[in-house]
N, CA, C, O and CB atoms as a CASP TS submission, in Angstrom:
PFRMAT TS
TARGET T0000
AUTHOR 0000-0000-0000
METHOD Language model
MODEL 1
PARENT N/A
ATOM      1  N   MET     1     -21.221  17.422   1.605  1.00  0.00           N
ATOM      2  CA  MET     1     -21.194  17.323   0.267  1.00  0.00           C
ATOM      3  C   MET     1     -21.421  15.747   0.664  1.00  0.00           C
ATOM      4  O   MET     1     -21.122  15.149   1.698  1.00  0.00           O
ATOM      5  CB  MET     1     -19.804  17.948  -0.671  1.00  0.00           C
ATOM      6  N   SER     2     -22.212  15.187  -0.829  1.00  0.00           N
ATOM      7  CA  SER     2     -22.786  14.191  -1.030  1.00  0.00           C
ATOM      8  C   SER     2     -21.742  12.502  -0.882  1.00  0.00           C
ATOM      9  O   SER     2     -22.039  11.392  -0.441  1.00  0.00           O
ATOM     10  CB  SER     2     -23.393  14.611  -2.396  1.00  0.00           C
ATOM     11  N   PHE     3     -20.588  13.023  -1.443  1.00  0.00           N
ATOM     12  CA  PHE     3     -19.665  12.426  -1.845  1.00  0.00           C
ATOM     13  C   PHE     3     -19.172  11.662  -0.711  1.00  0.00           C
ATOM     14  O   PHE     3     -18.723  10.524  -0.844  1.00  0.00           O
ATOM     15  CB  PHE     3     -18.832  13.226  -2.449  1.00  0.00           C
ATOM     16  N   PHE     4     -19.282  12.542   0.907  1.00  0.00           N
ATOM     17  CA  PHE     4     -19.032  12.145   1.864  1.00  0.00           C
ATOM     18  C   PHE     4     -19.585  10.838   2.884  1.00  0.00           C
ATOM     19  O   PHE     4     -19.104  10.123   3.764  1.00  0.00           O
ATOM     20  CB  PHE     4     -19.084  13.083   2.174  1.00  0.00           C
ATOM     21  N   LYS     5     -21.108  11.036   2.069  1.00  0.00           N
ATOM     22  CA  LYS     5     -21.913  10.482   2.557  1.00  0.00           C
ATOM     23  C   LYS     5     -21.846   8.665   2.123  1.00  0.00           C
ATOM     24  O   LYS     5     -21.916   7.568   2.679  1.00  0.00           O
ATOM     25  CB  LYS     5     -23.064  11.335   2.194  1.00  0.00           C
ATOM     26  N   ILE     6     -21.708   9.120   1.087  1.00  0.00           N
ATOM     27  CA  ILE     6     -21.863   7.418   0.252  1.00  0.00           C
ATOM     28  C   ILE     6     -20.716   6.035   1.266  1.00  0.00           C
ATOM     29  O   ILE     6     -19.558   5.984   1.681  1.00  0.00           O
ATOM     30  CB  ILE     6     -20.892   7.666  -2.034  1.00  0.00           C
ATOM     31  N   LYS     7     -21.971   5.108   1.261  1.00  0.00           N
ATOM     32  CA  LYS     7     -21.135   3.814   1.879  1.00  0.00           C
ATOM     33  C   LYS     7     -21.029   3.419   1.002  1.00  0.00           C
ATOM     34  O   LYS     7     -21.670   3.577  -0.037  1.00  0.00           O
ATOM     35  CB  LYS     7     -21.521   2.827   2.817  1.00  0.00           C
ATOM     36  N   THR     8     -19.580   2.380   1.419  1.00  0.00           N
ATOM     37  CA  THR     8     -19.754   1.092   0.769  1.00  0.00           C
ATOM     38  C   THR     8     -19.312   0.171   2.198  1.00  0.00           C
ATOM     39  O   THR     8     -19.355   0.503   3.383  1.00  0.00           O
ATOM     40  CB  THR     8     -18.670   0.881  -0.798  1.00  0.00           C
ATOM     41  N   SER     9     -18.927  -0.966   1.625  1.00  0.00           N
ATOM     42  CA  SER     9     -18.853  -2.257   2.071  1.00  0.00           C
ATOM     43  C   SER     9     -17.568  -2.740   1.747  1.00  0.00           C
ATOM     44  O   SER     9     -17.451  -2.656   0.524  1.00  0.00           O
ATOM     45  CB  SER     9     -19.876  -3.077   1.554  1.00  0.00           C
ATOM     46  N   TRP    10     -16.473  -3.241   2.299  1.00  0.00           N
ATOM     47  CA  TRP    10     -15.570  -4.151   2.265  1.00  0.00           C
ATOM     48  C   TRP    10     -14.838  -5.318   2.667  1.00  0.00           C
ATOM     49  O   TRP    10     -14.719  -5.663   3.843  1.00  0.00           O
ATOM     50  CB  TRP    10     -15.218  -3.812   2.254  1.00  0.00           C
ATOM     51  N   SER    11     -14.288  -5.997   1.565  1.00  0.00           N
ATOM     52  CA  SER    11     -14.207  -7.513   2.288  1.00  0.00           C
ATOM     53  C   SER    11     -13.040  -7.319   3.626  1.00  0.00           C
ATOM     54  O   SER    11     -12.645  -6.271   4.139  1.00  0.00           O
ATOM     55  CB  SER    11     -13.528  -8.909   0.936  1.00  0.00           C
ATOM     56  N   ASN    12     -12.739  -8.497   3.895  1.00  0.00           N
ATOM     57  CA  ASN    12     -10.823  -8.160   4.476  1.00  0.00           C
ATOM     58  C   ASN    12      -9.821  -8.174   3.975  1.00  0.00           C
ATOM     59  O   ASN    12      -8.766  -7.624   4.291  1.00  0.00           O
ATOM     60  CB  ASN    12     -10.182  -8.859   5.289  1.00  0.00           C
ATOM     61  N   ALA    13     -10.245  -9.228   2.608  1.00  0.00           N
ATOM     62  CA  ALA    13      -9.265  -9.235   1.400  1.00  0.00           C
ATOM     63  C   ALA    13      -9.120  -7.652   0.754  1.00  0.00           C
ATOM     64  O   ALA    13      -8.362  -7.318  -0.157  1.00  0.00           O
ATOM     65  CB  ALA    13      -9.904 -10.362   0.158  1.00  0.00           C
ATOM     66  N   GLU    14      -9.631  -7.189   1.154  1.00  0.00           N
ATOM     67  CA  GLU    14      -9.280  -5.953   0.337  1.00  0.00           C
ATOM     68  C   GLU    14      -9.331  -5.179   0.938  1.00  0.00           C
ATOM     69  O   GLU    14      -9.495  -4.214   0.192  1.00  0.00           O
ATOM     70  CB  GLU    14      -9.854  -5.571  -0.647  1.00  0.00           C
ATOM     71  N   PHE    15      -9.277  -4.551   2.831  1.00  0.00           N
ATOM     72  CA  PHE    15      -8.730  -4.029   3.214  1.00  0.00           C
ATOM     73  C   PHE    15      -7.472  -4.420   3.656  1.00  0.00           C
ATOM     74  O   PHE    15      -7.006  -3.849   4.642  1.00  0.00           O
ATOM     75  CB  PHE    15      -9.321  -3.662   3.699  1.00  0.00           C
ATOM     76  N   ILE    16      -6.685  -5.512   2.958  1.00  0.00           N
ATOM     77  CA  ILE    16      -5.491  -5.962   3.255  1.00  0.00           C
ATOM     78  C   ILE    16      -4.643  -4.792   2.828  1.00  0.00           C
ATOM     79  O   ILE    16      -3.755  -4.242   3.479  1.00  0.00           O
ATOM     80  CB  ILE    16      -5.182  -7.294   2.618  1.00  0.00           C
ATOM     81  N   VAL    17      -5.250  -4.399   1.130  1.00  0.00           N
ATOM     82  CA  VAL    17      -4.731  -3.516   0.098  1.00  0.00           C
ATOM     83  C   VAL    17      -4.055  -2.326   1.119  1.00  0.00           C
ATOM     84  O   VAL    17      -2.878  -2.117   1.413  1.00  0.00           O
ATOM     85  CB  VAL    17      -6.043  -2.943  -1.053  1.00  0.00           C
ATOM     86  N   LEU    18      -5.695  -1.425   1.657  1.00  0.00           N
ATOM     87  CA  LEU    18      -5.594  -0.443   2.247  1.00  0.00           C
ATOM     88  C   LEU    18      -4.848  -0.230   3.594  1.00  0.00           C
ATOM     89  O   LEU    18      -4.708   0.860   4.148  1.00  0.00           O
ATOM     90  CB  LEU    18      -6.637  -0.179   2.269  1.00  0.00           C
ATOM     91  N   LYS    19      -4.306  -1.648   4.121  1.00  0.00           N
ATOM     92  CA  LYS    19      -3.735  -1.533   5.842  1.00  0.00           C
ATOM     93  C   LYS    19      -2.191  -1.685   5.375  1.00  0.00           C
ATOM     94  O   LYS    19      -1.291  -1.297   6.120  1.00  0.00           O
ATOM     95  CB  LYS    19      -4.367  -3.089   7.226  1.00  0.00           C
ATOM     96  N   LEU    20      -1.850  -2.415   3.784  1.00  0.00           N
ATOM     97  CA  LEU    20      -0.406  -2.394   3.720  1.00  0.00           C
ATOM     98  C   LEU    20       0.070  -0.357   3.095  1.00  0.00           C
ATOM     99  O   LEU    20       0.998   0.300   3.567  1.00  0.00           O
ATOM    100  CB  LEU    20       0.089  -3.993   2.313  1.00  0.00           C
ATOM    101  N   CYS    21      -0.735   0.040   2.191  1.00  0.00           N
ATOM    102  CA  CYS    21      -0.239   1.555   1.768  1.00  0.00           C
ATOM    103  C   CYS    21      -0.688   2.208   3.318  1.00  0.00           C
ATOM    104  O   CYS    21       0.088   3.161   3.260  1.00  0.00           O
ATOM    105  CB  CYS    21      -1.244   2.400   0.104  1.00  0.00           C
ATOM    106  N   ILE    22      -1.208   2.342   4.332  1.00  0.00           N
ATOM    107  CA  ILE    22      -1.415   2.944   5.417  1.00  0.00           C
ATOM    108  C   ILE    22       0.205   2.501   6.026  1.00  0.00           C
ATOM    109  O   ILE    22       1.101   3.345   6.068  1.00  0.00           O
ATOM    110  CB  ILE    22      -2.902   2.428   6.218  1.00  0.00           C
ATOM    111  N   ALA    23       0.430   0.969   6.508  1.00  0.00           N
ATOM    112  CA  ALA    23       1.844   0.785   6.987  1.00  0.00           C
ATOM    113  C   ALA    23       3.097   1.087   6.062  1.00  0.00           C
ATOM    114  O   ALA    23       4.129   1.592   6.503  1.00  0.00           O
ATOM    115  CB  ALA    23       1.954  -0.595   7.375  1.00  0.00           C
ATOM    116  N   SER    24       2.911   0.742   4.783  1.00  0.00           N
ATOM    117  CA  SER    24       4.141   1.598   4.226  1.00  0.00           C
ATOM    118  C   SER    24       3.922   3.356   3.887  1.00  0.00           C
ATOM    119  O   SER    24       4.621   3.913   3.040  1.00  0.00           O
ATOM    120  CB  SER    24       4.556   0.820   2.724  1.00  0.00           C
ATOM    121  N   ALA    25       3.149   3.892   4.465  1.00  0.00           N
ATOM    122  CA  ALA    25       3.217   5.550   4.570  1.00  0.00           C
ATOM    123  C   ALA    25       3.767   5.551   5.641  1.00  0.00           C
ATOM    124  O   ALA    25       4.633   6.422   5.563  1.00  0.00           O
ATOM    125  CB  ALA    25       1.924   6.500   4.583  1.00  0.00           C
ATOM    126  N   TYR    26       3.809   4.777   7.293  1.00  0.00           N
ATOM    127  CA  TYR    26       4.363   4.746   8.654  1.00  0.00           C
ATOM    128  C   TYR    26       5.533   4.616   8.548  1.00  0.00           C
ATOM    129  O   TYR    26       6.395   5.368   9.001  1.00  0.00           O
ATOM    130  CB  TYR    26       3.940   3.837   9.507  1.00  0.00           C
ATOM    131  N   VAL    27       5.703   3.481   7.831  1.00  0.00           N
ATOM    132  CA  VAL    27       7.717   3.064   7.399  1.00  0.00           C
ATOM    133  C   VAL    27       7.794   4.035   7.022  1.00  0.00           C
ATOM    134  O   VAL    27       8.391   4.677   7.886  1.00  0.00           O
ATOM    135  CB  VAL    27       8.484   1.879   6.199  1.00  0.00           C
ATOM    136  N   LEU    28       7.433   5.005   5.751  1.00  0.00           N
ATOM    137  CA  LEU    28       8.329   6.240   5.105  1.00  0.00           C
ATOM    138  C   LEU    28       8.522   6.967   6.202  1.00  0.00           C
ATOM    139  O   LEU    28       9.692   7.301   6.392  1.00  0.00           O
ATOM    140  CB  LEU    28       7.671   7.193   3.904  1.00  0.00           C
ATOM    141  N   ILE    29       7.772   7.298   6.943  1.00  0.00           N
ATOM    142  CA  ILE    29       7.778   8.523   7.902  1.00  0.00           C
ATOM    143  C   ILE    29       8.990   8.234   8.694  1.00  0.00           C
ATOM    144  O   ILE    29       9.956   8.933   9.001  1.00  0.00           O
ATOM    145  CB  ILE    29       6.398   8.702   8.885  1.00  0.00           C
ATOM    146  N   GLY    30       8.580   6.671   9.008  1.00  0.00           N
ATOM    147  CA  GLY    30       9.936   6.164   9.941  1.00  0.00           C
ATOM    148  C   GLY    30      11.337   6.447   9.665  1.00  0.00           C
ATOM    149  O   GLY    30      12.272   6.737  10.412  1.00  0.00           O
ATOM    150  N   THR    31      11.211   6.227   7.891  1.00  0.00           N
ATOM    151  CA  THR    31      12.970   6.284   7.452  1.00  0.00           C
ATOM    152  C   THR    31      13.552   7.737   7.286  1.00  0.00           C
ATOM    153  O   THR    31      14.709   7.953   6.928  1.00  0.00           O
ATOM    154  CB  THR    31      13.288   5.511   5.822  1.00  0.00           C
ATOM    155  N   TYR    32      12.324   9.028   7.682  1.00  0.00           N
ATOM    156  CA  TYR    32      13.060   9.477   8.000  1.00  0.00           C
ATOM    157  C   TYR    32      13.655  10.116   8.973  1.00  0.00           C
ATOM    158  O   TYR    32      14.435  11.056   8.822  1.00  0.00           O
ATOM    159  CB  TYR    32      13.021   9.694   7.536  1.00  0.00           C
ATOM    160  N   PHE    33      13.370   9.716   9.830  1.00  0.00           N
ATOM    161  CA  PHE    33      14.003   9.667  11.176  1.00  0.00           C
ATOM    162  C   PHE    33      14.590   8.697  11.560  1.00  0.00           C
ATOM    163  O   PHE    33      15.066   8.856  12.684  1.00  0.00           O
ATOM    164  CB  PHE    33      13.294   9.844  12.074  1.00  0.00           C
ATOM    165  N   HIS    34      14.788   7.653  11.073  1.00  0.00           N
ATOM    166  CA  HIS    34      15.850   6.642  11.698  1.00  0.00           C
ATOM    167  C   HIS    34      16.451   5.956  10.160  1.00  0.00           C
ATOM    168  O   HIS    34      15.784   6.019   9.126  1.00  0.00           O
ATOM    169  CB  HIS    34      14.972   5.266  12.956  1.00  0.00           C
ATOM    170  N   ASP    35      17.745   5.342  10.236  1.00  0.00           N
ATOM    171  CA  ASP    35      18.338   5.096   9.550  1.00  0.00           C
ATOM    172  C   ASP    35      18.197   3.432   9.278  1.00  0.00           C
ATOM    173  O   ASP    35      18.499   2.899   8.210  1.00  0.00           O
ATOM    174  CB  ASP    35      19.376   5.705   9.903  1.00  0.00           C
ATOM    175  N   PHE    36      17.824   2.925  10.127  1.00  0.00           N
ATOM    176  CA  PHE    36      18.022   1.548   9.859  1.00  0.00           C
ATOM    177  C   PHE    36      17.022   1.287   8.138  1.00  0.00           C
ATOM    178  O   PHE    36      17.670   0.758   7.235  1.00  0.00           O
ATOM    179  CB  PHE    36      17.335   0.551  11.469  1.00  0.00           C
ATOM    180  N   PHE    37      15.684   1.641   7.870  1.00  0.00           N
ATOM    181  CA  PHE    37      15.300   1.476   6.940  1.00  0.00           C
ATOM    182  C   PHE    37      16.345   2.414   5.974  1.00  0.00           C
ATOM    183  O   PHE    37      17.045   1.858   5.127  1.00  0.00           O
ATOM    184  CB  PHE    37      13.915   1.657   7.044  1.00  0.00           C
ATOM    185  N   SER    38      16.359   2.959   6.050  1.00  0.00           N
ATOM    186  CA  SER    38      16.650   3.737   4.586  1.00  0.00           C
ATOM    187  C   SER    38      17.328   3.625   4.116  1.00  0.00           C
ATOM    188  O   SER    38      18.004   4.526   3.620  1.00  0.00           O
ATOM    189  CB  SER    38      16.756   4.739   4.336  1.00  0.00           C
ATOM    190  N   ASN    39      17.593   1.930   3.977  1.00  0.00           N
ATOM    191  CA  ASN    39      18.140   0.715   2.355  1.00  0.00           C
ATOM    192  C   ASN    39      17.026   0.717   1.725  1.00  0.00           C
ATOM    193  O   ASN    39      16.991   1.174   0.582  1.00  0.00           O
ATOM    194  CB  ASN    39      18.606  -1.231   2.563  1.00  0.00           C
ATOM    195  N   TYR    40      15.594   0.078   2.490  1.00  0.00           N
ATOM    196  CA  TYR    40      14.432   0.236   2.278  1.00  0.00           C
ATOM    197  C   TYR    40      13.570   1.065   1.522  1.00  0.00           C
ATOM    198  O   TYR    40      12.432   0.812   1.127  1.00  0.00           O
ATOM    199  CB  TYR    40      14.206   0.283   3.049  1.00  0.00           C
ATOM    200  N   TYR    41      14.474   2.423   1.319  1.00  0.00           N
ATOM    201  CA  TYR    41      13.741   3.417   0.561  1.00  0.00           C
ATOM    202  C   TYR    41      12.595   3.329  -0.441  1.00  0.00           C
ATOM    203  O   TYR    41      11.369   3.367  -0.340  1.00  0.00           O
ATOM    204  CB  TYR    41      14.565   3.951  -0.029  1.00  0.00           C
ATOM    205  N   VAL    42      13.799   3.145  -1.840  1.00  0.00           N
ATOM    206  CA  VAL    42      12.345   3.109  -2.849  1.00  0.00           C
ATOM    207  C   VAL    42      12.142   1.911  -2.706  1.00  0.00           C
ATOM    208  O   VAL    42      11.076   1.885  -3.319  1.00  0.00           O
ATOM    209  CB  VAL    42      12.337   3.497  -4.510  1.00  0.00           C
ATOM    210  N   PRO    43      12.333   0.620  -2.314  1.00  0.00           N
ATOM    211  CA  PRO    43      10.760  -0.401  -2.030  1.00  0.00           C
ATOM    212  C   PRO    43       9.700  -0.220  -1.595  1.00  0.00           C
ATOM    213  O   PRO    43       8.631  -0.635  -2.042  1.00  0.00           O
ATOM    214  CB  PRO    43      10.728  -1.301  -1.307  1.00  0.00           C
ATOM    215  N   LEU    44       9.959   0.648  -0.348  1.00  0.00           N
ATOM    216  CA  LEU    44       8.335   1.515   0.674  1.00  0.00           C
ATOM    217  C   LEU    44       7.486   2.100  -0.505  1.00  0.00           C
ATOM    218  O   LEU    44       6.351   1.813  -0.887  1.00  0.00           O
ATOM    219  CB  LEU    44       8.815   3.312   2.019  1.00  0.00           C
ATOM    220  N   ILE    45       8.966   3.582  -1.243  1.00  0.00           N
ATOM    221  CA  ILE    45       8.344   4.051  -1.937  1.00  0.00           C
ATOM    222  C   ILE    45       7.674   3.486  -2.904  1.00  0.00           C
ATOM    223  O   ILE    45       6.811   4.271  -3.295  1.00  0.00           O
ATOM    224  CB  ILE    45       8.846   4.703  -2.196  1.00  0.00           C
ATOM    225  N   ILE    46       7.659   2.632  -3.400  1.00  0.00           N
ATOM    226  CA  ILE    46       7.138   1.391  -4.675  1.00  0.00           C
ATOM    227  C   ILE    46       5.954   1.081  -4.477  1.00  0.00           C
ATOM    228  O   ILE    46       5.010   1.284  -5.241  1.00  0.00           O
ATOM    229  CB  ILE    46       7.856  -0.085  -4.744  1.00  0.00           C
ATOM    230  N   LEU    47       5.936   0.575  -3.449  1.00  0.00           N
ATOM    231  CA  LEU    47       4.986  -0.303  -2.606  1.00  0.00           C
ATOM    232  C   LEU    47       3.687   0.679  -2.145  1.00  0.00           C
ATOM    233  O   LEU    47       2.535   0.277  -1.988  1.00  0.00           O
ATOM    234  CB  LEU    47       5.866  -0.949  -1.169  1.00  0.00           C
ATOM    235  N   PHE    48       4.217   2.222  -1.949  1.00  0.00           N
ATOM    236  CA  PHE    48       3.147   2.683  -0.886  1.00  0.00           C
ATOM    237  C   PHE    48       2.656   2.955  -2.598  1.00  0.00           C
ATOM    238  O   PHE    48       1.497   2.709  -2.933  1.00  0.00           O
ATOM    239  CB  PHE    48       3.433   4.169   0.681  1.00  0.00           C
ATOM    240  N   GLY    49       3.692   3.491  -3.610  1.00  0.00           N
ATOM    241  CA  GLY    49       2.318   4.359  -4.660  1.00  0.00           C
ATOM    242  C   GLY    49       1.565   3.085  -5.141  1.00  0.00           C
ATOM    243  O   GLY    49       0.465   3.261  -5.664  1.00  0.00           O
ATOM    244  N   ILE    50       2.160   1.524  -4.988  1.00  0.00           N
ATOM    245  CA  ILE    50       1.407   0.741  -5.685  1.00  0.00           C
ATOM    246  C   ILE    50      -0.520   0.382  -5.365  1.00  0.00           C
ATOM    247  O   ILE    50      -1.506   0.254  -6.090  1.00  0.00           O
ATOM    248  CB  ILE    50       2.314  -0.434  -5.532  1.00  0.00           C
ATOM    249  N   THR    51      -0.231   0.334  -3.768  1.00  0.00           N
ATOM    250  CA  THR    51      -1.217   0.595  -2.619  1.00  0.00           C
ATOM    251  C   THR    51      -2.155   1.459  -2.619  1.00  0.00           C
ATOM    252  O   THR    51      -3.363   1.245  -2.524  1.00  0.00           O
ATOM    253  CB  THR    51      -0.691   0.904  -1.614  1.00  0.00           C
ATOM    254  N   VAL    52      -1.303   3.009  -2.785  1.00  0.00           N
ATOM    255  CA  VAL    52      -2.574   3.524  -2.875  1.00  0.00           C
ATOM    256  C   VAL    52      -3.228   4.106  -4.236  1.00  0.00           C
ATOM    257  O   VAL    52      -4.330   4.647  -4.323  1.00  0.00           O
ATOM    258  CB  VAL    52      -2.565   4.476  -1.956  1.00  0.00           C
ATOM    259  N   ILE    53      -2.493   3.920  -5.061  1.00  0.00           N
ATOM    260  CA  ILE    53      -3.350   3.493  -6.638  1.00  0.00           C
ATOM    261  C   ILE    53      -4.353   2.695  -6.720  1.00  0.00           C
ATOM    262  O   ILE    53      -5.397   2.994  -7.301  1.00  0.00           O
ATOM    263  CB  ILE    53      -2.583   2.801  -7.638  1.00  0.00           C
ATOM    264  N   TRP    54      -4.065   1.235  -5.956  1.00  0.00           N
ATOM    265  CA  TRP    54      -4.720   0.289  -5.938  1.00  0.00           C
ATOM    266  C   TRP    54      -5.828   0.796  -5.019  1.00  0.00           C
ATOM    267  O   TRP    54      -6.872   0.688  -5.664  1.00  0.00           O
ATOM    268  CB  TRP    54      -3.980  -0.861  -5.620  1.00  0.00           C
ATOM    269  N   SER    55      -6.088   1.310  -3.784  1.00  0.00           N
ATOM    270  CA  SER    55      -6.774   1.387  -3.012  1.00  0.00           C
ATOM    271  C   SER    55      -7.618   2.384  -3.259  1.00  0.00           C
ATOM    272  O   SER    55      -8.795   2.103  -3.032  1.00  0.00           O
ATOM    273  CB  SER    55      -6.248   1.371  -2.080  1.00  0.00           C
ATOM    274  N   VAL    56      -7.374   3.595  -3.702  1.00  0.00           N
ATOM    275  CA  VAL    56      -8.333   4.584  -4.499  1.00  0.00           C
ATOM    276  C   VAL    56      -8.800   3.540  -5.582  1.00  0.00           C
ATOM    277  O   VAL    56      -9.840   3.036  -5.157  1.00  0.00           O
ATOM    278  CB  VAL    56      -7.518   6.097  -5.219  1.00  0.00           C
ATOM    279  N   TYR    57      -8.426   2.951  -6.938  1.00  0.00           N
ATOM    280  CA  TYR    57      -8.946   2.350  -7.781  1.00  0.00           C
ATOM    281  C   TYR    57     -10.347   1.456  -7.110  1.00  0.00           C
ATOM    282  O   TYR    57     -11.405   1.150  -7.659  1.00  0.00           O
ATOM    283  CB  TYR    57      -7.810   1.601  -8.405  1.00  0.00           C
ATOM    284  N   LEU    58      -9.937   1.241  -5.941  1.00  0.00           N
ATOM    285  CA  LEU    58     -11.214  -0.374  -5.304  1.00  0.00           C
ATOM    286  C   LEU    58     -12.150   0.597  -4.172  1.00  0.00           C
ATOM    287  O   LEU    58     -13.151   0.151  -3.613  1.00  0.00           O
ATOM    288  CB  LEU    58     -10.008  -2.312  -3.951  1.00  0.00           C
ATOM    289  N   TRP    59     -11.579   2.098  -3.945  1.00  0.00           N
ATOM    290  CA  TRP    59     -13.185   2.815  -2.947  1.00  0.00           C
ATOM    291  C   TRP    59     -13.651   3.380  -4.467  1.00  0.00           C
ATOM    292  O   TRP    59     -14.809   2.988  -4.614  1.00  0.00           O
ATOM    293  CB  TRP    59     -12.883   4.609  -1.225  1.00  0.00           C
ATOM    294  N   LEU    60     -13.342   3.935  -5.338  1.00  0.00           N
ATOM    295  CA  LEU    60     -14.083   4.610  -6.574  1.00  0.00           C
ATOM    296  C   LEU    60     -14.647   3.973  -6.901  1.00  0.00           C
ATOM    297  O   LEU    60     -15.766   4.468  -7.036  1.00  0.00           O
ATOM    298  CB  LEU    60     -13.612   5.072  -7.596  1.00  0.00           C
ATOM    299  N   ASN    61     -14.598   2.374  -7.354  1.00  0.00           N
ATOM    300  CA  ASN    61     -15.438   1.376  -8.121  1.00  0.00           C
ATOM    301  C   ASN    61     -16.319   0.989  -6.936  1.00  0.00           C
ATOM    302  O   ASN    61     -17.316   0.524  -7.490  1.00  0.00           O
ATOM    303  CB  ASN    61     -14.577   0.044  -8.873  1.00  0.00           C
ATOM    304  N   LYS    62     -16.551   0.906  -5.376  1.00  0.00           N
ATOM    305  CA  LYS    62     -17.145   0.560  -4.680  1.00  0.00           C
ATOM    306  C   LYS    62     -18.528   1.601  -4.541  1.00  0.00           C
ATOM    307  O   LYS    62     -19.743   1.402  -4.539  1.00  0.00           O
ATOM    308  CB  LYS    62     -16.285   0.313  -3.720  1.00  0.00           C
ATOM    309  N   MET    63     -17.458   3.075  -4.401  1.00  0.00           N
ATOM    310  CA  MET    63     -18.162   4.047  -4.631  1.00  0.00           C
ATOM    311  C   MET    63     -19.452   3.995  -5.511  1.00  0.00           C
ATOM    312  O   MET    63     -20.555   4.028  -4.965  1.00  0.00           O
ATOM    313  CB  MET    63     -17.359   4.814  -5.039  1.00  0.00           C
ATOM    314  N   LYS    64     -19.306   3.903  -7.058  1.00  0.00           N
ATOM    315  CA  LYS    64     -19.486   3.975  -7.966  1.00  0.00           C
ATOM    316  C   LYS    64     -21.018   2.818  -7.586  1.00  0.00           C
ATOM    317  O   LYS    64     -22.185   3.174  -7.426  1.00  0.00           O
ATOM    318  CB  LYS    64     -18.164   3.792  -8.873  1.00  0.00           C
ATOM    319  N   ASN    65     -20.491   1.530  -7.539  1.00  0.00           N
ATOM    320  CA  ASN    65     -21.185   0.346  -7.415  1.00  0.00           C
ATOM    321  C   ASN    65     -22.399   0.651  -6.508  1.00  0.00           C
ATOM    322  O   ASN    65     -23.559   0.340  -6.775  1.00  0.00           O
ATOM    323  CB  ASN    65     -20.275  -0.772  -6.873  1.00  0.00           C
ATOM    324  N   SER    66     -22.035   1.217  -5.547  1.00  0.00           N
ATOM    325  CA  SER    66     -23.331   1.503  -4.465  1.00  0.00           C
ATOM    326  C   SER    66     -24.252   2.863  -4.711  1.00  0.00           C
ATOM    327  O   SER    66     -25.330   3.007  -4.135  1.00  0.00           O
ATOM    328  CB  SER    66     -22.670   1.696  -2.843  1.00  0.00           C
ATOM    329  N   LYS    67     -23.653   3.941  -5.724  1.00  0.00           N
ATOM    330  CA  LYS    67     -24.127   4.827  -6.081  1.00  0.00           C
ATOM    331  C   LYS    67     -25.135   4.356  -7.169  1.00  0.00           C
ATOM    332  O   LYS    67     -26.149   5.035  -7.011  1.00  0.00           O
ATOM    333  CB  LYS    67     -23.192   5.677  -6.345  1.00  0.00           C
ATOM    334  N   GLN    68     -25.313   3.423  -8.283  1.00  0.00           N
ATOM    335  CA  GLN    68     -25.867   2.461  -8.830  1.00  0.00           C
ATOM    336  C   GLN    68     -27.356   1.644  -8.284  1.00  0.00           C
ATOM    337  O   GLN    68     -28.575   1.737  -8.424  1.00  0.00           O
ATOM    338  CB  GLN    68     -24.811   1.705  -8.865  1.00  0.00           C
ATOM    339  N   GLU    69     -26.326   0.794  -7.574  1.00  0.00           N
ATOM    340  CA  GLU    69     -27.547   0.219  -6.492  1.00  0.00           C
ATOM    341  C   GLU    69     -28.803   0.633  -5.487  1.00  0.00           C
ATOM    342  O   GLU    69     -29.617  -0.155  -5.008  1.00  0.00           O
ATOM    343  CB  GLU    69     -26.963  -0.257  -5.705  1.00  0.00           C
ATOM    344  N   HIS    70     -28.738   2.504  -5.230  1.00  0.00           N
ATOM    345  CA  HIS    70     -29.312   2.720  -4.809  1.00  0.00           C
ATOM    346  C   HIS    70     -30.470   3.858  -5.807  1.00  0.00           C
ATOM    347  O   HIS    70     -31.482   4.322  -5.282  1.00  0.00           O
ATOM    348  CB  HIS    70     -28.608   2.845  -3.795  1.00  0.00           C
TER
END
């Protein structure tokens, strides 16, 4: 598929959103196994949801802009 061959470039500021998304997913997985983070379950789900949507939006925009440049 050509979808996976499109190359994009990300600034450091844009990587913050992706890293927050990944980190919140790891913490969510950790809450399943540890009671310490269970009090923060709802805020983490909200953070994860926002960062997933934001990351996908940034990725799709970058792919669209990259495709138009070629």
